[in-house]
CSV table of C-alpha atoms in Angstrom, one decimal:
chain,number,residue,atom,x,y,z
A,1,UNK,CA,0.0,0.0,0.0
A,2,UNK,CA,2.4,2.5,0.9
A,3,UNK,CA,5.9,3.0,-1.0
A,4,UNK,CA,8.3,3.5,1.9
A,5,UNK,CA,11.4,6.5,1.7
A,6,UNK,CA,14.1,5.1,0.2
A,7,UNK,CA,17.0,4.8,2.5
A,8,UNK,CA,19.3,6.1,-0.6
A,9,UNK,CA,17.4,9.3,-0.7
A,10,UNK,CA,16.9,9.9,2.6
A,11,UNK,CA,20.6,9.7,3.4
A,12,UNK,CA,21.0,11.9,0.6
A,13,UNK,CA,19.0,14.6,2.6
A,14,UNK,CA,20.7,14.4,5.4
A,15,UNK,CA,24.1,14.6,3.4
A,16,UNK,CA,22.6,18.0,2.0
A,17,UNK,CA,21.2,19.0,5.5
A,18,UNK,CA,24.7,18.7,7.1
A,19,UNK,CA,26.3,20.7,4.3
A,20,UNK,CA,23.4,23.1,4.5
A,21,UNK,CA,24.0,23.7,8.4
A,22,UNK,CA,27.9,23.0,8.7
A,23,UNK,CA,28.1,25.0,12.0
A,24,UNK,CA,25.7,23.1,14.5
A,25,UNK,CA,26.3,20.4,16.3
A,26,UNK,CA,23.6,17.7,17.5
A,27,UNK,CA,22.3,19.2,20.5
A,28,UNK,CA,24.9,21.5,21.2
A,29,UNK,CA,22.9,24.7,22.1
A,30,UNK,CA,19.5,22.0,22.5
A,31,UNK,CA,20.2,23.0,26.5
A,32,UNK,CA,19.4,26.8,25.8
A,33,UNK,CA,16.3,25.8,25.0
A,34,UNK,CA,14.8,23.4,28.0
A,35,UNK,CA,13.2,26.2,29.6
A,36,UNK,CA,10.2,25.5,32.4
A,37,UNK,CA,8.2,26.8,29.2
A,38,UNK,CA,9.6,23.8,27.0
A,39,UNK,CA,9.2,21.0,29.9
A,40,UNK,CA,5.7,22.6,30.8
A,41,UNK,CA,4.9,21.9,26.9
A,42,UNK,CA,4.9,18.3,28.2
A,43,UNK,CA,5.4,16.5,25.2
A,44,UNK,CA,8.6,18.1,23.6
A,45,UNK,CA,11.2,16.8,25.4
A,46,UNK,CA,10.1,12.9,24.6
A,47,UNK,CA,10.2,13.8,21.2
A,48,UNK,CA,13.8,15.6,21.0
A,49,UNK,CA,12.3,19.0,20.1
A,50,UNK,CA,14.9,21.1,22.0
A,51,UNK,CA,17.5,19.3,19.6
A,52,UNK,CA,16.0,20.4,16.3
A,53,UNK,CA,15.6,23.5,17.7
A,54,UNK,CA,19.3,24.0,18.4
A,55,UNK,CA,19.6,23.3,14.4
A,56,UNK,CA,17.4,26.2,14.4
A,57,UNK,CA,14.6,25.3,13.1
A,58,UNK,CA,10.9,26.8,14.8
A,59,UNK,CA,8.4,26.5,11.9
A,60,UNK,CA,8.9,30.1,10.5
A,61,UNK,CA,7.3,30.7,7.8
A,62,UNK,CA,5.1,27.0,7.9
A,63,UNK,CA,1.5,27.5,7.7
A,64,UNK,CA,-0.7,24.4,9.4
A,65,UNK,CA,-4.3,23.8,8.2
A,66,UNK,CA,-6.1,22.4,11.5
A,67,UNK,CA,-9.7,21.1,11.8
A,68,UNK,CA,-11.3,21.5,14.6
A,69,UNK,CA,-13.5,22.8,16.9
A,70,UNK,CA,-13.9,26.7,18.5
A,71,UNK,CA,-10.4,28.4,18.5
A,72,UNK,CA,-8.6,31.5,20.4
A,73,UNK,CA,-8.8,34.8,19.0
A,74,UNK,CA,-5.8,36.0,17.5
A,75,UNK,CA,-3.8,37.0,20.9
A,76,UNK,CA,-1.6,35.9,23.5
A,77,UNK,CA,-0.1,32.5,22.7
A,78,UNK,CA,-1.9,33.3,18.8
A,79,UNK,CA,-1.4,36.4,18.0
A,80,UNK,CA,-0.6,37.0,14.7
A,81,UNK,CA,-1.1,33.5,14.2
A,82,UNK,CA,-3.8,33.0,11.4
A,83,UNK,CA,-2.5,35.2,8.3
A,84,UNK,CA,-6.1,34.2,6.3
A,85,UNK,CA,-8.2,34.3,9.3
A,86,UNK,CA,-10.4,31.5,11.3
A,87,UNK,CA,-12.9,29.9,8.4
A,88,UNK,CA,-16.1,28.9,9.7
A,89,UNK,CA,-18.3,29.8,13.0
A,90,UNK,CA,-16.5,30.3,16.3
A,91,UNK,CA,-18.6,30.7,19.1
A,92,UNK,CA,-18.7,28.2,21.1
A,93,UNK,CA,-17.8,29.5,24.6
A,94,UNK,CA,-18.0,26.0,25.9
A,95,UNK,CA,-15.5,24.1,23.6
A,96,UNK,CA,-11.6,24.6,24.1
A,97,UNK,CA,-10.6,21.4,22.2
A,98,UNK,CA,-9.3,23.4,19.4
A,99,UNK,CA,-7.2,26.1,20.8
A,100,UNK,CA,-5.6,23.3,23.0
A,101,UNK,CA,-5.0,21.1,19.9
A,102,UNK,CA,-3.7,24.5,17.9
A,103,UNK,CA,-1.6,25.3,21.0
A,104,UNK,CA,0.4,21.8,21.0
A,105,UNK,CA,1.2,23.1,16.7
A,106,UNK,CA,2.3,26.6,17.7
A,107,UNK,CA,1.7,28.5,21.1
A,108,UNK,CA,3.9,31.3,20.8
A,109,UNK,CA,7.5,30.9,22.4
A,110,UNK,CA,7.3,33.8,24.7
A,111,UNK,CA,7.7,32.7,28.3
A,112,UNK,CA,4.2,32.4,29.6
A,113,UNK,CA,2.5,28.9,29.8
A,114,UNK,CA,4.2,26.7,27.2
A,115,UNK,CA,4.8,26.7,24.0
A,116,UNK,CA,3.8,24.8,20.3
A,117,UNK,CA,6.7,21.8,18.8
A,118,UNK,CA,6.5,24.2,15.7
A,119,UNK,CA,6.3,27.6,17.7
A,120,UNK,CA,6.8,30.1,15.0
A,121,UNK,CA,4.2,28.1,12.8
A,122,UNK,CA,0.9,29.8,12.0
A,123,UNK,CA,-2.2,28.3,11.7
A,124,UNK,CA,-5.2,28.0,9.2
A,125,UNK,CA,-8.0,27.3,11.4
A,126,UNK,CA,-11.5,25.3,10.4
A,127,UNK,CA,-14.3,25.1,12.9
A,128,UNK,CA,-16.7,22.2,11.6
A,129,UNK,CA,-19.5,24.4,10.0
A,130,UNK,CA,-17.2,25.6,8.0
A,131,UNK,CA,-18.5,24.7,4.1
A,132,UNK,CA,-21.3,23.0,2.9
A,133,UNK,CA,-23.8,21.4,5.7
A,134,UNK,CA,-25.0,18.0,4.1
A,135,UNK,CA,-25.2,14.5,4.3
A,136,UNK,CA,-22.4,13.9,1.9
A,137,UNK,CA,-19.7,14.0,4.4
A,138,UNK,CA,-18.3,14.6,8.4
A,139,UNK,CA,-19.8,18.6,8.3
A,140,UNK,CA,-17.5,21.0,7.1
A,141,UNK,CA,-14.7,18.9,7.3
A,142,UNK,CA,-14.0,17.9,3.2
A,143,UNK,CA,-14.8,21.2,2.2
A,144,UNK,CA,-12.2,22.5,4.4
A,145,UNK,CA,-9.6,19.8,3.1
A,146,UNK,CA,-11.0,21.1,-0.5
A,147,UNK,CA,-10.1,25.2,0.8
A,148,UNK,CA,-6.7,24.2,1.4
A,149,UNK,CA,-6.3,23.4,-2.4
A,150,UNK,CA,-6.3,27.4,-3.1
A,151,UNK,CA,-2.9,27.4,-0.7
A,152,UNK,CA,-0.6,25.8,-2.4
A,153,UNK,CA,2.0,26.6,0.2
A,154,UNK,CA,-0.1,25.1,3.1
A,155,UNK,CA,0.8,21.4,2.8
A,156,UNK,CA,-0.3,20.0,6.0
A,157,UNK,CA,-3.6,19.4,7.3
A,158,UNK,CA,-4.1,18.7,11.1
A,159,UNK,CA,-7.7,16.2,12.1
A,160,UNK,CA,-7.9,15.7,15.6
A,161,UNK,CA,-11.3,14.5,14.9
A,162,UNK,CA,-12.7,10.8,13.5
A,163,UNK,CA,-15.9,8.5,13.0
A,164,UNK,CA,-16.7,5.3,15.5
A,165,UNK,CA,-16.0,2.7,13.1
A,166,UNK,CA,-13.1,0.6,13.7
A,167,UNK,CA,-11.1,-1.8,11.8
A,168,UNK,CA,-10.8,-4.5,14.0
A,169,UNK,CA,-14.6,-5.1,14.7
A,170,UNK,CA,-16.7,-7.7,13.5
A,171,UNK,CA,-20.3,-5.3,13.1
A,172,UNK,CA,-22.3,-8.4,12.6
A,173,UNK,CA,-21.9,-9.1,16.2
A,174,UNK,CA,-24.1,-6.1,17.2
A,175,UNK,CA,-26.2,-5.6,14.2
A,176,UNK,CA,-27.0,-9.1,13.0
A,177,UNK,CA,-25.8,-10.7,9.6
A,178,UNK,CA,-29.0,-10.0,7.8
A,179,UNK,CA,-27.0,-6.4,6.9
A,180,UNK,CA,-23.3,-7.8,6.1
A,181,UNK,CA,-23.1,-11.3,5.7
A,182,UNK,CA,-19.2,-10.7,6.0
A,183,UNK,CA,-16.6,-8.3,7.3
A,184,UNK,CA,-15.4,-7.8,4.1
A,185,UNK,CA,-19.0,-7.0,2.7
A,186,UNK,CA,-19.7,-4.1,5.4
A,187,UNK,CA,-16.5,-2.5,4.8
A,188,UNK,CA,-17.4,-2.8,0.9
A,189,UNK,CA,-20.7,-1.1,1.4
A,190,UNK,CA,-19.9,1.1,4.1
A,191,UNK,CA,-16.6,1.9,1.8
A,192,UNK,CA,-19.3,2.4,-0.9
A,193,UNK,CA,-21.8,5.5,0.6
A,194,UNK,CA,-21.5,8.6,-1.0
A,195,UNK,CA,-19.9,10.1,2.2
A,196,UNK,CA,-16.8,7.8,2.1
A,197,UNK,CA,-16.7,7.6,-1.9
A,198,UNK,CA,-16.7,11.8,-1.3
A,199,UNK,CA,-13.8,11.3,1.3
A,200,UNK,CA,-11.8,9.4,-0.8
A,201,UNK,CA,-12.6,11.9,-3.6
A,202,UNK,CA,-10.9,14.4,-2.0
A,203,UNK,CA,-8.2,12.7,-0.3
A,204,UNK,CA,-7.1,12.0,-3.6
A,205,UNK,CA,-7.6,15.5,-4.6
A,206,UNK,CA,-5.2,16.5,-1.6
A,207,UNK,CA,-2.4,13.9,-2.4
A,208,UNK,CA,-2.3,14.9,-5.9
A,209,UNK,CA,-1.5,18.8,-4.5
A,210,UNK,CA,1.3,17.4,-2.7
A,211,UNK,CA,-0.6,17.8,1.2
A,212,UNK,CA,-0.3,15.8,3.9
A,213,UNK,CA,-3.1,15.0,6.2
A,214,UNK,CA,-2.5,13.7,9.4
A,215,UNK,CA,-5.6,11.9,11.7
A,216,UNK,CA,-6.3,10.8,14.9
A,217,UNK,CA,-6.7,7.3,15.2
A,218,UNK,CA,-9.3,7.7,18.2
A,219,UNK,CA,-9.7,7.1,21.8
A,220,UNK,CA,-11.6,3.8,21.6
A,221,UNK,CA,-9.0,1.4,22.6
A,222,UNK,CA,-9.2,-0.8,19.6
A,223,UNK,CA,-6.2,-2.3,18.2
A,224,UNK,CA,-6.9,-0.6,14.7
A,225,UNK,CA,-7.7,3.0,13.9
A,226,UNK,CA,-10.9,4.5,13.3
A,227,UNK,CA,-12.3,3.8,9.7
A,228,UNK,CA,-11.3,7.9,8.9
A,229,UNK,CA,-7.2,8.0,10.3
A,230,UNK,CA,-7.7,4.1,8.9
A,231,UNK,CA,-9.0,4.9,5.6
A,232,UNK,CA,-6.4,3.3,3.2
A,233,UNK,CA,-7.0,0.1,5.2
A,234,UNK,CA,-10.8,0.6,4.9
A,235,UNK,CA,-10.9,1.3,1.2
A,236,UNK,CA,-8.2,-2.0,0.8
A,237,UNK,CA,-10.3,-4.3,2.9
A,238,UNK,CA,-13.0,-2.8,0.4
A,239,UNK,CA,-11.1,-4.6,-2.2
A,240,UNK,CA,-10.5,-1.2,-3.6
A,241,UNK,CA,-7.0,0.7,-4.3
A,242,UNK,CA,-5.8,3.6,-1.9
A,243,UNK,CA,-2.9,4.4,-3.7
A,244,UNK,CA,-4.5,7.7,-4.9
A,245,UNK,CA,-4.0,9.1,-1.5
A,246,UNK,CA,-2.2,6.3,0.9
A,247,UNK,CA,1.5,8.0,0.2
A,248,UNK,CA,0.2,11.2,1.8
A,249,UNK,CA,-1.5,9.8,5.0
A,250,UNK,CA,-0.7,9.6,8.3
A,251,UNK,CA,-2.7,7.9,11.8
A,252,UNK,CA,-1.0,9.3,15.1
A,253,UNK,CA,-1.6,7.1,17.8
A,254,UNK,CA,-0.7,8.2,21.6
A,255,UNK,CA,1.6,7.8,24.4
A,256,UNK,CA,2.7,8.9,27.7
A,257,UNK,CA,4.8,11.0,27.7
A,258,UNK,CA,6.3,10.6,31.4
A,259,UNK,CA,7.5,7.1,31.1
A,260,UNK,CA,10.0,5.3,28.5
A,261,UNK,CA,9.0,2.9,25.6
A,262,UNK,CA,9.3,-0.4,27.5
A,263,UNK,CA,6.7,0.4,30.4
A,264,UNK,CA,3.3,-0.6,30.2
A,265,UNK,CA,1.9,2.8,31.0
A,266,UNK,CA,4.0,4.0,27.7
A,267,UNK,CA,0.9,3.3,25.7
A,268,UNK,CA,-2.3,5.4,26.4
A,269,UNK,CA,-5.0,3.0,27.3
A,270,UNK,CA,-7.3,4.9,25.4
A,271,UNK,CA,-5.4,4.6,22.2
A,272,UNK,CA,-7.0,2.7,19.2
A,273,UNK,CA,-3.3,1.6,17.6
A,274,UNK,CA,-1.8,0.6,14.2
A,275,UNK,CA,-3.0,-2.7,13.6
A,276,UNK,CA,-3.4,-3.3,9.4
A,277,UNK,CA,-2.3,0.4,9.3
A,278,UNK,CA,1.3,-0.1,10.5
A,279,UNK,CA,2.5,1.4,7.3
A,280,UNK,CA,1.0,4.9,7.9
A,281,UNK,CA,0.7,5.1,11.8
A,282,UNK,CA,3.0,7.3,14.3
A,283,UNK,CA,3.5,7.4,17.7
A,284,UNK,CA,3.0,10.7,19.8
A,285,UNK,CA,2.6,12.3,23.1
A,286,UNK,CA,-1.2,12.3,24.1
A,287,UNK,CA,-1.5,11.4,28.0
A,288,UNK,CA,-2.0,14.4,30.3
A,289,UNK,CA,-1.3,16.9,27.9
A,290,UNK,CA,-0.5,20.8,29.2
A,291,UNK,CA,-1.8,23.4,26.8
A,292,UNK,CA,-3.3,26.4,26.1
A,293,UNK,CA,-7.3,27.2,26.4
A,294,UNK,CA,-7.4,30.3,26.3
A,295,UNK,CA,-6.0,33.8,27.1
A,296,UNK,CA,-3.4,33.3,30.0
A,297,UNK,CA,-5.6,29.9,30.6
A,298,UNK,CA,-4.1,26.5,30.4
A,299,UNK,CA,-4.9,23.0,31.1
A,300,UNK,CA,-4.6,19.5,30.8
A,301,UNK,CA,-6.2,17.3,28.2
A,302,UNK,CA,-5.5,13.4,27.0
A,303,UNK,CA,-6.4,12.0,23.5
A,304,UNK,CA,-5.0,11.2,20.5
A,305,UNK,CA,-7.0,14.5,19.7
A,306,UNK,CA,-3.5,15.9,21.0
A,307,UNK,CA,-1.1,13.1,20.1
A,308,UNK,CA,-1.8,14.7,16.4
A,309,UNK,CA,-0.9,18.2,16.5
A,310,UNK,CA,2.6,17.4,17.8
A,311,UNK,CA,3.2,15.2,14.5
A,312,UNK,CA,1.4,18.2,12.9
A,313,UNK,CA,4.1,20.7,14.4
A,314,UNK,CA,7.3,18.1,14.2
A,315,UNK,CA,5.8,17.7,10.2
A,316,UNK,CA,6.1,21.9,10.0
A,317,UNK,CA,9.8,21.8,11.3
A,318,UNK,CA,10.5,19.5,8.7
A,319,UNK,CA,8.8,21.8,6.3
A,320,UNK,CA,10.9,24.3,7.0
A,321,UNK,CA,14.2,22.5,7.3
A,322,UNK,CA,13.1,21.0,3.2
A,323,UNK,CA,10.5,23.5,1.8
A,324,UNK,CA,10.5,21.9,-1.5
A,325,UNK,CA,9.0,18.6,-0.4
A,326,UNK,CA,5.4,17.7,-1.1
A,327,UNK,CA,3.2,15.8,1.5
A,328,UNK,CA,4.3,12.3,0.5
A,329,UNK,CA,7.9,13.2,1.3
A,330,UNK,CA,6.8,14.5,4.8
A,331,UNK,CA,5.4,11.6,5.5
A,332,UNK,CA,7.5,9.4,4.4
A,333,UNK,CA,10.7,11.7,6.5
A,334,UNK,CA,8.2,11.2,9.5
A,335,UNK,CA,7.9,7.6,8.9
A,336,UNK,CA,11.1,6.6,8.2
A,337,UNK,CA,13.0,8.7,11.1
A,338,UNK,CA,10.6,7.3,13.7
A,339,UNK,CA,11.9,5.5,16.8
A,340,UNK,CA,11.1,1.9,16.4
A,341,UNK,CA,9.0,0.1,18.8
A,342,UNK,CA,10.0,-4.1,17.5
A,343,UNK,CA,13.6,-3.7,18.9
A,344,UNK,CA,14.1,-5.8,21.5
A,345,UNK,CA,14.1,-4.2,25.0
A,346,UNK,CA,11.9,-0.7,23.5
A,347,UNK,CA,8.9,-2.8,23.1
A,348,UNK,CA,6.8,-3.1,26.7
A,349,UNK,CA,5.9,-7.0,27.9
A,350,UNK,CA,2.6,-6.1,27.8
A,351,UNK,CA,-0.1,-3.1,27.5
A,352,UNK,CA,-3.4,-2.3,28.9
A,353,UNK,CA,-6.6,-0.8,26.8
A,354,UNK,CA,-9.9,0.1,27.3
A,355,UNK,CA,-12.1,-0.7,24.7
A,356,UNK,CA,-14.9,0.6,23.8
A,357,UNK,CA,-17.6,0.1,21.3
A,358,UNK,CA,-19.7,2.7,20.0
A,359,UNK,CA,-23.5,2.5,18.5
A,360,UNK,CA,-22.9,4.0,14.5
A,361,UNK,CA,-26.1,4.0,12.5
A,362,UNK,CA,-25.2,4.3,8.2
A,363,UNK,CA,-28.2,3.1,6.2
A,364,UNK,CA,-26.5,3.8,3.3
A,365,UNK,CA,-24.3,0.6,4.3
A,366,UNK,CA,-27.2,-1.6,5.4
A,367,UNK,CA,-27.1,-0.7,9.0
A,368,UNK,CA,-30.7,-0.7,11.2
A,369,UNK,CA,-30.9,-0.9,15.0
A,370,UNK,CA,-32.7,0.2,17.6
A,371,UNK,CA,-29.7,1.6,19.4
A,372,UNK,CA,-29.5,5.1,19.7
A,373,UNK,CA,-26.8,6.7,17.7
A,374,UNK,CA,-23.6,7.0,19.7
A,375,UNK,CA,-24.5,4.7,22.7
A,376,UNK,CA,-22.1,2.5,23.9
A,377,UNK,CA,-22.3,-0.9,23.0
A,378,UNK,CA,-19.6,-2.7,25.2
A,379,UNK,CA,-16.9,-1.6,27.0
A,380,UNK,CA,-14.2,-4.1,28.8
A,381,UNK,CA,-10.2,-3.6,30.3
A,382,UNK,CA,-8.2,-5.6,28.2
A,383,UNK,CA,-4.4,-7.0,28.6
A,384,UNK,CA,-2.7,-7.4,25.5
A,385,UNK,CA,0.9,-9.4,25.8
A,386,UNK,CA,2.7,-12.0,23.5
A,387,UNK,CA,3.9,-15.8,23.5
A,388,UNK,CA,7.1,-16.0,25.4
A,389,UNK,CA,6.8,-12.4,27.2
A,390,UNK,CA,7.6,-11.9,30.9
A,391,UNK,CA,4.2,-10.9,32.0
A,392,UNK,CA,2.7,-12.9,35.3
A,393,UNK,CA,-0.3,-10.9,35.4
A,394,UNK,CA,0.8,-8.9,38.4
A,395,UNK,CA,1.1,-5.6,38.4
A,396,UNK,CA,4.1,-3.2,40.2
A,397,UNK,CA,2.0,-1.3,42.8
A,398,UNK,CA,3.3,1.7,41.2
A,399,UNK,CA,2.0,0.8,37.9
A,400,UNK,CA,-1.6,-0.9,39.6
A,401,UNK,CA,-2.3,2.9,41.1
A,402,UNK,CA,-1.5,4.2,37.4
A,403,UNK,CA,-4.0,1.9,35.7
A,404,UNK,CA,-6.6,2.5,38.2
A,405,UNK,CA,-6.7,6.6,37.6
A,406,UNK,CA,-7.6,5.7,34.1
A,407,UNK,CA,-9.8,2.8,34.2
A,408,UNK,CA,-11.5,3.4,37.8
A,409,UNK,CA,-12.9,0.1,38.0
A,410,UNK,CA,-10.4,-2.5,40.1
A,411,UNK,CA,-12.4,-5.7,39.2
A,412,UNK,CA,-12.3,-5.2,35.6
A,413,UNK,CA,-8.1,-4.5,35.8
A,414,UNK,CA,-8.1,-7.4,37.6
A,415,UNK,CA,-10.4,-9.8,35.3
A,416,UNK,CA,-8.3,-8.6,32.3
A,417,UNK,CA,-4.8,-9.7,34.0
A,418,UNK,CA,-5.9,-12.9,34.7
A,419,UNK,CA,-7.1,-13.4,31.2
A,420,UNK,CA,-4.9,-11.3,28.6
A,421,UNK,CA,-5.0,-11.6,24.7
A,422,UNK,CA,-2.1,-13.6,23.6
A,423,UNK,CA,0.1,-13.0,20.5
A,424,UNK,CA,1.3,-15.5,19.0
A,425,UNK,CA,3.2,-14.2,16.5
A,426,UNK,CA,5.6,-11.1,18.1
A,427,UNK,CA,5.4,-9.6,15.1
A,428,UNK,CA,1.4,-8.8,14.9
A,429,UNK,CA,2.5,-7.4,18.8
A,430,UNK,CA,4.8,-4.7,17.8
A,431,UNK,CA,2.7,-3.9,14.7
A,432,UNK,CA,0.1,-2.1,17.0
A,433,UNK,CA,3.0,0.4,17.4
A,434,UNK,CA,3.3,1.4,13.8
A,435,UNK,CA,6.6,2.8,12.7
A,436,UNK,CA,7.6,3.9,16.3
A,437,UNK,CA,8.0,7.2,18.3
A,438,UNK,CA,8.3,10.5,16.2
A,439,UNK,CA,11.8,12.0,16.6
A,440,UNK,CA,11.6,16.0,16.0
A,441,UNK,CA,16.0,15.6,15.7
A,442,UNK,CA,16.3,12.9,13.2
């Protein structure tokens, strides 16, 4: 599906790159940097920002298309942050998801708070009633990826958003097989609707402009993204060909930030991961998140809603550092300079998930139920290890009290260690984490 960087061309970047900046060193001034703005940022330091930052890099002169919900005005940490304005409604006093998400891409640098991976970035902001409100498609959202087609210089497009249909589910189980006889049929159909044949439209549109676009893969739990971060997968298992748009795609899943790649708590537990997306899907920070919510107001948020804007912002530095690459090449730089997680001793012996399951109605794609749209359908704790790992289904008390402030429920942490999800193949274990841990240095 995807047509990986080739190593030859890639080194022959970095040749250029150290002929380009002869003077720095790796991480020489990165120190100068690590201010309490930078380590209240949360994420940057597990990501080696401070290091590309010594290189002197900061987004200047990178503008990032986000979508999202209301966002700041344009002051404190954004001022003089959206050179085309905010397109689309924004007054909802009551939503700060998307000036915390455009915060992670570029807060301002300026000693107050924290500040963004790509700080000198600026933004191109979509609230979802931007565009056309119809059936045809997630509201707002493709005519917003259409916009950015008249800004040719604006190559990367932020989605901390998604739909509850998940890759690794078997929907027969909760709507019957009268409407898909098959996995692979429901995919087709669902595949099939004018809203996804419209998304696919115009993700082919993008790719062929040279963007990027860059999803959340959701906060369901499932091993697989959402069907929207998963849609090359989705429009395969279709029996159809992504390669119109799969080169320029990206699915972020999250981490936690405050522990390393081998601990259990590294993964967020409420992270759908890479599984059949491997190919296209990134590691970032996600798990109690410090940001911006408003004017000299900050907060914590977790998600892969956040995970996304610091590949966003790492994907603007390396804008900057090549401006003549189109959104394939991003991608495949982000890809192909991630920390892997299937090296012996990175990968954790185990990892802990809450899945959930979430009531989707599409009668376009044979779907009919008497569950209310957006109910939850199940949701269990479960342990996920491998065949010949160390895990003994006991838990470090450290690591028991960790688990608990996410899940809340001892019993069902305690049914899911004594019954984990085996691997049998390590391979299909370390898949979930995609092509590893984005590195803003390398």
């Amino acid at each position: 599906m995807r047509r990986h960087f080739s190593l030859g061309i890639l080194c022959f970047l970095l040749l250029v790159f150290a002929q380009v900046f002869p003077a720095k060193q790796a991480g020489a001034d990165a120190a100068f940097f690590e201010t309490p703005e930078y380590f209240a940022s949360t994420g940057l330091h597990s990501l080696n920002a401070s290091q590309a930052y010594a290189l002197g890099f900061s987004g200047k002169g990178i503008t990032v298309a986000v979508l999202d919900s209301k966002f700041s005005a344009a002051r404190g940490e954004f001022l003089g942050k959206y050179p085309y304005g905010i397109f689309g409604p924004n007054d909802d006093d009551d939503d700060d998801h998307g000036i915390h998400v455009s915060g992670i891409i570029a807060a301002h640098k300026n000693d107050k708070g924290m500040h963004g991976v790509a700080y000198d970035a600026l933004l191109m902001p979509f609230t979802p009633e931007y565009g056309a409100q119809d059936e045809e498609g997630p509201p707002g959202n493709l005519e917003s990826w259409r916009t950015t087609l008249d800004y040719p210089d604006v190559r990367i497009i932020s989605n901390s958003w998604g739909e509850n249909f998940f890759l690794d589910t078997d929907y027969s189980d909760y709507y019957g097989e009268s409407f898909a006889p098959s996995v692979e049929e429901f995919w087709e159909k669902l595949a099939g609707t004018d809203r996804y044949q419209n998304m696919i439209d115009t993700a082919e549109a993008i790719a062929a402009a040279g963007k990027l676009v860059i999803l959340a893969s959701g906060n369901e739990g499932h091993l697989s993204p959402s069907s929207t971060a998963g849609l090359p997968t989705m429009v395969e298992n279709a029996g159809g060909n992504s390669a119109g748009f799969a080169n320029n795609w990206l699915s972020v899943a999250s981490f936690d930030p405050r522990y390393q790649q081998n601990d259990p708590r590294f993964i967020s537990v409420f992270s759908n991961l890479g599984q059949g997306a491997s190919e296209y899907t990134v590691l970032a920070p996600g798990s109690a998140i410090y940001s911006t919510v408003g004017p000299d107001r900050y907060d914590v948020e977790s998600g892969t809603s956040m995970a996304t804007p610091y590949t966003s912002g790492v994907a603007a530095l390396v804008q900057e550092a090549f401006p003549y690459m189109n959104g394939k090449q991003l991608a495949d730089v982000l890809l192909s300079t991630a920390s892997p997680m299937n090296v012996p001793g990175v990968y954790p012996e185990f990892i802990i998930l809450e899945r959930e399951n979430y009531a989707v109605i599409e009668e376009a794609a044979g779907m009919d139920s008497n569950l209310e749209e957006g109910e939850i359908i199940d949701s269990s704790v479960v342990v996920y290890t491998y065949e010949g790992s160390s895990f003994t289904g006991v838990l470090t008390p450290e690591q028991r009290e960790y688990f608990l402030e996410w899940l809340g429920d001892e019993a069902d942490l305690d049914r899911a260690l004594a019954s984990p999800v085996i691997f049998t193949d390590l391979a299909d274990f370390t898949e979930l984490f995609g092509q590893g841990v984005v590195d803003t240095y390398k």
